[in-house]
Short mmCIF file of C-alpha atoms in Angstrom, two decimals:
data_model
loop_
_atom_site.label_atom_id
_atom_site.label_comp_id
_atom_site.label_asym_id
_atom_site.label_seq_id
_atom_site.Cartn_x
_atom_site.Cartn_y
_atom_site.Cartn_z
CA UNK A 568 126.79 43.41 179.31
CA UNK A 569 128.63 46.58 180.55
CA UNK A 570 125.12 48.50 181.25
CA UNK A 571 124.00 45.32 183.44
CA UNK A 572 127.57 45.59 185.37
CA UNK A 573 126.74 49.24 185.84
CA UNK A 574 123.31 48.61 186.87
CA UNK A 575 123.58 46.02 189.17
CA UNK A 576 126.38 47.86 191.20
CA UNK A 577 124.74 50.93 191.59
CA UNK A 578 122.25 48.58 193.09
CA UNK A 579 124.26 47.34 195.14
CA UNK A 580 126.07 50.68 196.62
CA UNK A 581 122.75 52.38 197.81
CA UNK A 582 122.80 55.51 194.25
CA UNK A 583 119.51 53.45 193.22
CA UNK A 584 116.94 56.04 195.11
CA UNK A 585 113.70 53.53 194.91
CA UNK A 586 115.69 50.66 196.42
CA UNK A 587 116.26 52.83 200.09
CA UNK A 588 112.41 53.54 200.28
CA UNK A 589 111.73 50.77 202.40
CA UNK A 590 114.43 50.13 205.33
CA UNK A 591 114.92 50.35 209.34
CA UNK A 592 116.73 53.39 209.95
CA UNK A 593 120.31 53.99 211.85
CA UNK A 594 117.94 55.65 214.02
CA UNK A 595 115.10 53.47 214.48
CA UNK A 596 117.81 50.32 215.38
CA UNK A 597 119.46 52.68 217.91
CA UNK A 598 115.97 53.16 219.73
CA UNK A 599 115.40 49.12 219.50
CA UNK A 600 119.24 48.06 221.01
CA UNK A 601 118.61 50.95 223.48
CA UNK A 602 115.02 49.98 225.26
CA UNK A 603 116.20 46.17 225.23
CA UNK A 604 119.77 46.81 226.41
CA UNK A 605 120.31 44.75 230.05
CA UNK A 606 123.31 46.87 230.61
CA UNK A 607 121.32 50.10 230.17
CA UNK A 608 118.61 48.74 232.28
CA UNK A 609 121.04 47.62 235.19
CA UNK A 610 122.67 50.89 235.03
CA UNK A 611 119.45 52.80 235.34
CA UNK A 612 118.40 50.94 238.92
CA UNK A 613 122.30 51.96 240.22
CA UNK A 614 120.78 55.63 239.29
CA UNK A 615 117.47 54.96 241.19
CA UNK A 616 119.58 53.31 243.91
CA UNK A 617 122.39 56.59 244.60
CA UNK A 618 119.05 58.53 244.17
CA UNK A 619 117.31 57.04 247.42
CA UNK A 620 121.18 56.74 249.05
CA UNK A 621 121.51 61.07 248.35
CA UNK A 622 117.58 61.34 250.14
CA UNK A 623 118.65 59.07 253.38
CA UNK A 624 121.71 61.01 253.63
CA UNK A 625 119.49 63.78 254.02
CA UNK A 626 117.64 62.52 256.84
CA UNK A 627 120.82 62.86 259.37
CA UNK A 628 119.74 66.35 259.17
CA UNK A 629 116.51 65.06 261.16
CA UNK A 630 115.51 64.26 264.67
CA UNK A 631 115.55 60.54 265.31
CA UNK A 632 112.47 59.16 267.26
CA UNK A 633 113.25 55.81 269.08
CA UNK A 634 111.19 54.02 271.17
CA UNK A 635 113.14 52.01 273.94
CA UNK A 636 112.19 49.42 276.66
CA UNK A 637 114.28 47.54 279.13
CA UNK A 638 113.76 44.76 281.75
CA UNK A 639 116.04 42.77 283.55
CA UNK A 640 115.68 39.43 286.33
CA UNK A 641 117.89 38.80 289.32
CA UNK A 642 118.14 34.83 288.61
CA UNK A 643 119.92 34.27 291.91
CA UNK A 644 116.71 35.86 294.08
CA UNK A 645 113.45 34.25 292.27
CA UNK A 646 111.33 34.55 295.30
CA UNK A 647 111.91 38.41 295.38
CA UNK A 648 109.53 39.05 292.84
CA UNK A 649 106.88 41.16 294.77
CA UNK A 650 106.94 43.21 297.95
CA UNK A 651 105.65 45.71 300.27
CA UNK A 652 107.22 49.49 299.23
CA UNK A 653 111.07 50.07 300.36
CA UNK A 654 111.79 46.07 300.04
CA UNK A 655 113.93 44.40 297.04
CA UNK A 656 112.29 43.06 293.82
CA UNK A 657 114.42 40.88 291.49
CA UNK A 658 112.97 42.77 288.24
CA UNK A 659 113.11 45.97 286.85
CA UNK A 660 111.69 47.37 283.38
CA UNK A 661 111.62 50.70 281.51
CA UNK A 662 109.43 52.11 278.58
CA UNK A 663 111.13 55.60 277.33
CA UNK A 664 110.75 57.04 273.93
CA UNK A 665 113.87 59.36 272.71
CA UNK A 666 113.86 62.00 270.29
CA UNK A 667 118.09 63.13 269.13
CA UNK A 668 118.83 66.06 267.51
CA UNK A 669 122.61 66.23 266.29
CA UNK A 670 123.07 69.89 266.09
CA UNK A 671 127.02 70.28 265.19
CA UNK A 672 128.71 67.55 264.08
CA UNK A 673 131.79 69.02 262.82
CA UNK A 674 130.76 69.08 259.48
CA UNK A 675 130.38 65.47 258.86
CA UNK A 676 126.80 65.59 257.96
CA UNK A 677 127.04 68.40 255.22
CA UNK A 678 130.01 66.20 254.30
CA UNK A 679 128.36 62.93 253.55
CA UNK A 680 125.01 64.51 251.66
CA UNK A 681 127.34 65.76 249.40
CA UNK A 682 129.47 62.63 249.01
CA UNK A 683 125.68 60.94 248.29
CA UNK A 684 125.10 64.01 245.95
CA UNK A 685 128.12 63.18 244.05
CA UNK A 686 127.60 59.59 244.13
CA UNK A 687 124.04 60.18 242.53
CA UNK A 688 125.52 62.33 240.11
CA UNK A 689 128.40 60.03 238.78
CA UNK A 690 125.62 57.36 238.69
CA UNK A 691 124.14 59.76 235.78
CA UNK A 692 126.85 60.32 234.00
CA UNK A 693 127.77 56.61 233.94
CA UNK A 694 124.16 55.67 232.78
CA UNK A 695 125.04 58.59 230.08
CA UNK A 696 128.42 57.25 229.03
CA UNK A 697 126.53 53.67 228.97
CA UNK A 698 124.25 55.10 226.33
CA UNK A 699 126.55 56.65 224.17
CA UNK A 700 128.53 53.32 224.22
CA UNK A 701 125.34 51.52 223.36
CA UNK A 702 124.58 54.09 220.33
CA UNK A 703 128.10 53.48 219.28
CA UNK A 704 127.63 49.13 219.52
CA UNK A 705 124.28 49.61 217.90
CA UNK A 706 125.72 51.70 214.74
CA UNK A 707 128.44 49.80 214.69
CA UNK A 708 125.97 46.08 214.23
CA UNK A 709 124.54 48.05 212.02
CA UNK A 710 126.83 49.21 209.42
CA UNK A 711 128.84 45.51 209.97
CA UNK A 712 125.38 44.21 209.01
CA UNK A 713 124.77 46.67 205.84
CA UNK A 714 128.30 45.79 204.61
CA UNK A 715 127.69 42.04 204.92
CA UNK A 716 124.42 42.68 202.87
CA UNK A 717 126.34 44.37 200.10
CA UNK A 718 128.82 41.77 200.05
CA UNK A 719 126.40 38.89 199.91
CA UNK A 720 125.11 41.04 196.90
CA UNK A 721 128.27 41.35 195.23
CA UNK A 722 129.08 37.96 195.72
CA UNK A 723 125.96 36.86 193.80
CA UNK A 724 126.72 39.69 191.12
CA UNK A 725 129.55 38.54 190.63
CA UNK A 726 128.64 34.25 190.43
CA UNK A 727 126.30 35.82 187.63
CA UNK A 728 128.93 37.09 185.50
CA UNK A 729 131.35 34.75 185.89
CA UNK A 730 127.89 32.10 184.97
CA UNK A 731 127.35 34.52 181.73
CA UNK A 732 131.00 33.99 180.58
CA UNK A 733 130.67 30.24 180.95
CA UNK A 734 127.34 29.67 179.25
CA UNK A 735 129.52 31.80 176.35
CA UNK A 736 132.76 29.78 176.28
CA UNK A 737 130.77 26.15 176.93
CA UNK A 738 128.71 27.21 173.75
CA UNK A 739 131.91 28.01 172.02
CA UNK A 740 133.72 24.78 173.08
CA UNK A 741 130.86 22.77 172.08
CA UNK A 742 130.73 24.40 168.76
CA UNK A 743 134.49 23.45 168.71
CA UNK A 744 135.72 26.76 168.43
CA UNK A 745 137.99 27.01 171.77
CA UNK A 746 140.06 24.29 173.50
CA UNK A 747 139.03 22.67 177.02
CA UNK A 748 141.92 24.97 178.46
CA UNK A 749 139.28 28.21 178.61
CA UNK A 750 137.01 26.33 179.89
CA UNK A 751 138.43 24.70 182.67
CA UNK A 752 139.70 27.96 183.62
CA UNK A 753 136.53 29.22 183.45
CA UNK A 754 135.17 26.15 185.30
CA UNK A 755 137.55 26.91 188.12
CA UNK A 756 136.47 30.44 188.27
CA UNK A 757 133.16 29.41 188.63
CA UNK A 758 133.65 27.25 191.37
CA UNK A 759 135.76 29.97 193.17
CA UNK A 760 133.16 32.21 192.71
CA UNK A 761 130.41 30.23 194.10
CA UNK A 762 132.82 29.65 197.45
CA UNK A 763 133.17 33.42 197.46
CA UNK A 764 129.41 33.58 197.74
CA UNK A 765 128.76 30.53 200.69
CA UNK A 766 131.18 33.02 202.34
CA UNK A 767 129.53 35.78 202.28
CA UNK A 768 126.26 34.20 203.00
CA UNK A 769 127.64 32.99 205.88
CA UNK A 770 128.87 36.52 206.86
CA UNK A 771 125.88 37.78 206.17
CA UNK A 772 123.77 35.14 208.08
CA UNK A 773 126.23 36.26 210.90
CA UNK A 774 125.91 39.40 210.83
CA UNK A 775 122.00 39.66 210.81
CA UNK A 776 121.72 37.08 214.07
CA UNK A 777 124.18 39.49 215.95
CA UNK A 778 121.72 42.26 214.71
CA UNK A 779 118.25 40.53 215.95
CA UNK A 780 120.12 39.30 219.20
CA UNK A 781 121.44 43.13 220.20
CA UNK A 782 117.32 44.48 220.06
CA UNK A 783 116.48 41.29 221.63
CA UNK A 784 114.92 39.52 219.00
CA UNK A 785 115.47 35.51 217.94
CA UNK A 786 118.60 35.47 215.97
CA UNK A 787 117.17 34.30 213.26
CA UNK A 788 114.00 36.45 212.62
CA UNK A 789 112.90 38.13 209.62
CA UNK A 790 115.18 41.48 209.58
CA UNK A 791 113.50 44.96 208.29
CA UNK A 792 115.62 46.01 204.94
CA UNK A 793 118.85 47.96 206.36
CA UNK A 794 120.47 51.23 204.62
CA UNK A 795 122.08 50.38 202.00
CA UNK A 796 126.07 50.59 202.68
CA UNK A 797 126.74 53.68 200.01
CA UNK A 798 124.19 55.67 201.30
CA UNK A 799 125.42 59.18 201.90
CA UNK A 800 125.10 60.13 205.31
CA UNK A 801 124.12 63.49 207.13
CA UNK A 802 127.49 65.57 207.06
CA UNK A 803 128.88 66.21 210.64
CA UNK A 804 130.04 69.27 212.16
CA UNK A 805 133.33 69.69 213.17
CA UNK A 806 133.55 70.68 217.06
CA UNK A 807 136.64 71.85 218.89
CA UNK A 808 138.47 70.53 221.45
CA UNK A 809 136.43 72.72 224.54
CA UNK A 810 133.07 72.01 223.39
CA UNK A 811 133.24 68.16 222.71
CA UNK A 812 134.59 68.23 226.49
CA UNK A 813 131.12 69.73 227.80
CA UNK A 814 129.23 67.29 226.49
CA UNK A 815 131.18 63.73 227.56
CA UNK A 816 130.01 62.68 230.69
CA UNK A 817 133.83 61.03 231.78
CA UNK A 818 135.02 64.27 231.64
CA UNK A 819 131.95 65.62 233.52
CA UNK A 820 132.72 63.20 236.01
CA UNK A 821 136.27 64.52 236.77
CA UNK A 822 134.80 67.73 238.12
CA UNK A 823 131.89 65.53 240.10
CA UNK A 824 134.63 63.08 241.50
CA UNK A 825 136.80 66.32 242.21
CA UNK A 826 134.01 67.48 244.34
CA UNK A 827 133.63 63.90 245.87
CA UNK A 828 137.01 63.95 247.14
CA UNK A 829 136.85 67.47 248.63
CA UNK A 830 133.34 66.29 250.60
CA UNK A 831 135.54 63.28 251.49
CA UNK A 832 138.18 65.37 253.16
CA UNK A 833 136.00 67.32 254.60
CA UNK A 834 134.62 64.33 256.57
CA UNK A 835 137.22 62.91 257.85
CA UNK A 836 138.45 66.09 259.19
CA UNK A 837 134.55 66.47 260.95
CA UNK A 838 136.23 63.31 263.81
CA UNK A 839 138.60 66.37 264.69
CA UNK A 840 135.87 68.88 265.17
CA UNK A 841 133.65 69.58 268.37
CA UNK A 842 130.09 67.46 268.55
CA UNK A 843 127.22 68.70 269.94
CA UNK A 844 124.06 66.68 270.33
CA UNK A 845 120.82 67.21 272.47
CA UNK A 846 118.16 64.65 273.12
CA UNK A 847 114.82 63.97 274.99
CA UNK A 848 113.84 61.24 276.63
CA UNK A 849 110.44 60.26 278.83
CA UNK A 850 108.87 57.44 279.87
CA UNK A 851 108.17 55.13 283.02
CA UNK A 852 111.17 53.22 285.17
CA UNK A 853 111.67 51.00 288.21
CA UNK A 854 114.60 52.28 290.28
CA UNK A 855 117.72 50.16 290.02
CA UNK A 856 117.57 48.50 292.68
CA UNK A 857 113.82 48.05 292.05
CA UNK A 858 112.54 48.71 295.82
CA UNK A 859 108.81 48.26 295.03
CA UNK A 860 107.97 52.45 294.45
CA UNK A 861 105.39 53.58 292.31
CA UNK A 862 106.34 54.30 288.40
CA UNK A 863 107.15 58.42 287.78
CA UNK A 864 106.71 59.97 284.47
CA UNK A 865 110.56 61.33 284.06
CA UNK A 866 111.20 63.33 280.99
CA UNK A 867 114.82 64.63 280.54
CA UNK A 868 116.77 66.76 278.33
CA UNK A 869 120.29 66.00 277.62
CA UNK A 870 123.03 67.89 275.74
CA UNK A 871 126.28 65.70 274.67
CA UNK A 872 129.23 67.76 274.13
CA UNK A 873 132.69 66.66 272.50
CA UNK A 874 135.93 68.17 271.81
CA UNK A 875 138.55 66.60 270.56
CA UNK A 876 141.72 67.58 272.35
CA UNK A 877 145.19 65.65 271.82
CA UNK A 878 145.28 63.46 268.66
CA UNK A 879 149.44 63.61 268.34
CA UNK A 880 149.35 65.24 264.68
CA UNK A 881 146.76 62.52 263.21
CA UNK A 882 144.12 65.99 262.39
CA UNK A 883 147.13 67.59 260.20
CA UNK A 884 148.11 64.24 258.87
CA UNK A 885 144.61 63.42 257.89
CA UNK A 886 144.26 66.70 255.88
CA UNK A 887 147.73 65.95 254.16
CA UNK A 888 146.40 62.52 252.90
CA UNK A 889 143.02 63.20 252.05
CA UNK A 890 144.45 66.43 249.88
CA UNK A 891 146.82 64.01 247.78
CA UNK A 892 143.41 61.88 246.94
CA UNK A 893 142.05 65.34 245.73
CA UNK A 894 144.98 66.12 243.77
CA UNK A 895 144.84 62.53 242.05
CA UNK A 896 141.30 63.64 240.88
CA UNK A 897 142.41 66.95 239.50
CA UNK A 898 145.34 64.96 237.82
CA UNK A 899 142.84 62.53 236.22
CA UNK A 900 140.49 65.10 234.84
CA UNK A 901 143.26 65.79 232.56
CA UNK A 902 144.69 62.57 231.98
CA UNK A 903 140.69 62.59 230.25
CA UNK A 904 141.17 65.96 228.75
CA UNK A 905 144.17 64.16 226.70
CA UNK A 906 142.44 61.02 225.89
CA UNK A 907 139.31 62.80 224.93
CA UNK A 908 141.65 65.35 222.43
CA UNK A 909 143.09 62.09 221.30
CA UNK A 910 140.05 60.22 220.39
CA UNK A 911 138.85 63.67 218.90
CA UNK A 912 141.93 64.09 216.76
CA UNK A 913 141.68 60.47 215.65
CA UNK A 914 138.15 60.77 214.26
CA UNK A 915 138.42 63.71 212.54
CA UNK A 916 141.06 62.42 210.75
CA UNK A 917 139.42 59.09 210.57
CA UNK A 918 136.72 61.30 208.91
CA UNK A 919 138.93 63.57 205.90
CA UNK A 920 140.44 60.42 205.40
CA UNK A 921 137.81 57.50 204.81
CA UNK A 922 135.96 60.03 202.28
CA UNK A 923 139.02 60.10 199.96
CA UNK A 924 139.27 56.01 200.49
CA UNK A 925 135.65 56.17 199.05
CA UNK A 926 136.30 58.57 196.38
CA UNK A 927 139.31 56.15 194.92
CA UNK A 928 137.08 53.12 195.53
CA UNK A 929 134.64 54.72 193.36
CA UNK A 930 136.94 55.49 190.71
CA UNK A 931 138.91 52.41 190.23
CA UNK A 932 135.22 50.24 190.42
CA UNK A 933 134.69 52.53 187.43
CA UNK A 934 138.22 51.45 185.78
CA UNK A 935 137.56 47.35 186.88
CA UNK A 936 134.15 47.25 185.03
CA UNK A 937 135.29 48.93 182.00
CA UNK A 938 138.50 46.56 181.93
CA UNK A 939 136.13 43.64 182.72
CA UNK A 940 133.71 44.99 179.79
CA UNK A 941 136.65 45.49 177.49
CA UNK A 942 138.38 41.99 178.35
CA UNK A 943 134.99 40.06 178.16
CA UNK A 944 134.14 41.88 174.51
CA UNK A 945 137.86 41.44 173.67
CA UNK A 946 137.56 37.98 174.44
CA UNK A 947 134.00 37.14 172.43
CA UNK A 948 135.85 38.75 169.56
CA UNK A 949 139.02 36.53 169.31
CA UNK A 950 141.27 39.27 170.63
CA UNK A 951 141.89 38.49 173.87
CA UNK A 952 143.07 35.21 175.83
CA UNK A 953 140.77 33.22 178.48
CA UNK A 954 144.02 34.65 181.35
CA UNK A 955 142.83 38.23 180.58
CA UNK A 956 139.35 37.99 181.26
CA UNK A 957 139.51 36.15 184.78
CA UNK A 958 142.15 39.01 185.80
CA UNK A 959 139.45 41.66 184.83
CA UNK A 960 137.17 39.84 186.60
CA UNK A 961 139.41 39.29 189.54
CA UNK A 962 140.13 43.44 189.64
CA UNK A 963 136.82 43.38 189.20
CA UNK A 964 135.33 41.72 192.44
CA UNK A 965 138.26 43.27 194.48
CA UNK A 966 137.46 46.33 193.20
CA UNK A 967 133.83 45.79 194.70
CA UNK A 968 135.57 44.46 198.01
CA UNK A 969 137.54 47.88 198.52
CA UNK A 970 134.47 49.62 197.95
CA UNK A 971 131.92 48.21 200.41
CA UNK A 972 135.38 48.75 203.17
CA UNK A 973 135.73 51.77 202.23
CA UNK A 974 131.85 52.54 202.40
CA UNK A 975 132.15 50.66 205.79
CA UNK A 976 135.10 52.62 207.44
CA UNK A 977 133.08 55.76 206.79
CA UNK A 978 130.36 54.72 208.50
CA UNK A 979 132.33 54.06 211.35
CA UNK A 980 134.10 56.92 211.02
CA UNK A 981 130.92 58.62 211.76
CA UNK A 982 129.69 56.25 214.25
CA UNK A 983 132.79 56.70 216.31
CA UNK A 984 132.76 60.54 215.77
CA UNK A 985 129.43 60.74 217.08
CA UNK A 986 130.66 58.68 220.12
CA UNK A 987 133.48 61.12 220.57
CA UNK A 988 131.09 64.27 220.80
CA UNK A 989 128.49 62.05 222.88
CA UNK A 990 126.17 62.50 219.91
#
């Protein structure tokens, strides 16, 4: 009995090579969540839509070509409507197309291509920080599902031995050789154990639906076999503080919505600057009055100049406020600098210390099954009493319990370390 405990757990952990031939990857799940993912998708258009904002931003650099026309009727002299030359009409109409051609605008134009710039560029990062939150959701359904596996597996490991111990004790209390005490208790046992299992089928159940549903498949469709729980994973490399902030795109964005704020001052300041514009206009025009001449061809070029004078302080206040919202940026990237040395700092440790939770769940699975071997033979022999064996196999099942969480929180551990270094 002890080499079928042994064999079925290691079974059960992921050390039995031929069972992790067949399975869908951390990876290949990953890919799946990430080309169904609606929030991915939605983010992706808001990067398509700041990229076509940062290109019209770029055409107030160009000459603007209108075409205009005008006409107008004196309602109060209707029988004015024609005439000899020099005499009154009651209509006049224009046709003129204009071509304008800022050519100084204080700097407001630089200004707002590179708020549309920055705008485009947070839009990245976000659609980056969405993906890394995705990877992280997708491991996380993952492993959740893996452990649920492994504890629908235990749970039916251990309904089996708890069955094998009352086939043994029914035989014996038949034969009249024990008293209906053992085997009630054993009968309980049984029971618990097979509530233990509809549990973790439901978990299981659960946890497979939530998997389908997040790679947009029907919750209850036929799942590819998963990792098994206790499968050793790649080892990850330990990065430092300055190079895990290179790679996160919040941080990134710090430095992109520093910029922002600088291209924001500078454009409000631009109102305070001197404007120059020049246009050209031609086309054909009545006279206003309309006295009945023949159309001219008029073209004309214009030049608009403006420069701001008095504005009672508001140009110095302006800069004052608009140089508090930078400094609120500058303060925020490192209000992120902490956080992201925080979450660091937390998964490292998260790391060291989930691989020594494994290490003792290994070990005392290894004491429970040789306790539940030794109670169990102990038992069969006469030695032992009916209370000893259902605590072994109590230590037992917990013992399988703290294994599969501690399995679990290292996966996670190495989800959410890969989430810290945008991995």
């Amino acid at each position: 009995m002890k080499k079928e405990i042994i064999t079925i757990a290691l079974l059960l952990l992921g050390l039995n090579a031929e069972a992790q031939q067949a399975h869908m990857s951390r990876e290949a799940y990953r890919e799946r969540v990430e080309a169904y993912s609606q929030v991915l998708k939605q983010q992706r258009l808001q990067t398509t839509a700041s990229t076509e904002a940062s290109k019209i931003a770029f055409t107030g650099y160009l000459p603007q070509i209108n075409l205009e026309g005008e006409g107008t009727l004196n309602l109060k002299e209707l029988d004015a409507w024609t005439g000899p030359e020099g005499q009154y009409r009651n209509n006049t109409y224009q046709g003129m197309v204009v071509i304008a051609q800022p050519l100084y605008t204080g700097g407001a134009l630089k200004a707002q291509n590179n708020i549309a710039k920055a705008n485009e560029k947070l839009d990245q990062l976000s659609e980056e920080l969405t993906l890394d939150q995705i990877h992280y959701q997708s491991d996380a359904v993952y492993w959740n599902a893996s452990a649920a596996r492994a504890g629908l597996n235990a749970a039916a490991t251990y309904q089996e031995i708890v069955q094998q111990q009352y086939k043994i004790i029914q035989d014996r209390f038949q034969d009249g050789m024990i008293s209906r005490t053992d085997l009630l208790m054993i009968s309980t046992r049984q029971k618990e154990a097979e509530l233990q299992y509809i549990k973790a089928r439901q978990n299981n159940t659960l946890a497979l639906q939530k998997l389908n549903i997040l790679m947009g498949k029907n919750p209850n469709a036929q799942v590819d076999s998963l990792c098994l729980i206790g499968v050793v994973c790649e080892p990850v490399t330990a990065m430092t503080l300055t190079e895990v902030l290179q790679r996160r795109a919040d941080y990134a964005s710090t430095k992109v919505n520093i910029e922002k704020s600088e291209a924001q001052r500078k454009a409000a300041m631009s109102q305070y600057n001197p404007q120059l514009n020049m246009y050209v206009s031609s086309g054909w025009a009545t006279g206003v009055p309309n006295m009945g001449y023949d159309l001219q061809f008029s073209p004309i070029l214009g030049m608009n100049v403006s420069i701001p004078l008095v504005r009672w302080g508001a140009r110095f206040k302006t800069n004052r406020q608009q140089k508090a919202y930078v400094g609120i940026q500058k303060l925020q990237q490192s209000y992120v600098t902490d956080y992201i040395n925080e979450e660091l700092s937390a998964a490292l440790t998260k790391l060291t210390e989930t691989g020594f939770q494994v290490k003792t769940a290994e070990e005392n699975l290894t004491l429970a099954e040789e306790n539940l071997n030794l109670a169990s033979f102990s038992y069969n022999e006469g030695k032992a009493s009916m209370v000893d064996v259902l605590s072994a196999q109590l230590s037992w099942t917990q013992a399988q319990s703290n294994l599969i969480n501690a399995h679990l929180a290292a996966k996670m551990a190495v989800a959410e370390y890969r989430k810290v270094v945008s991995e």
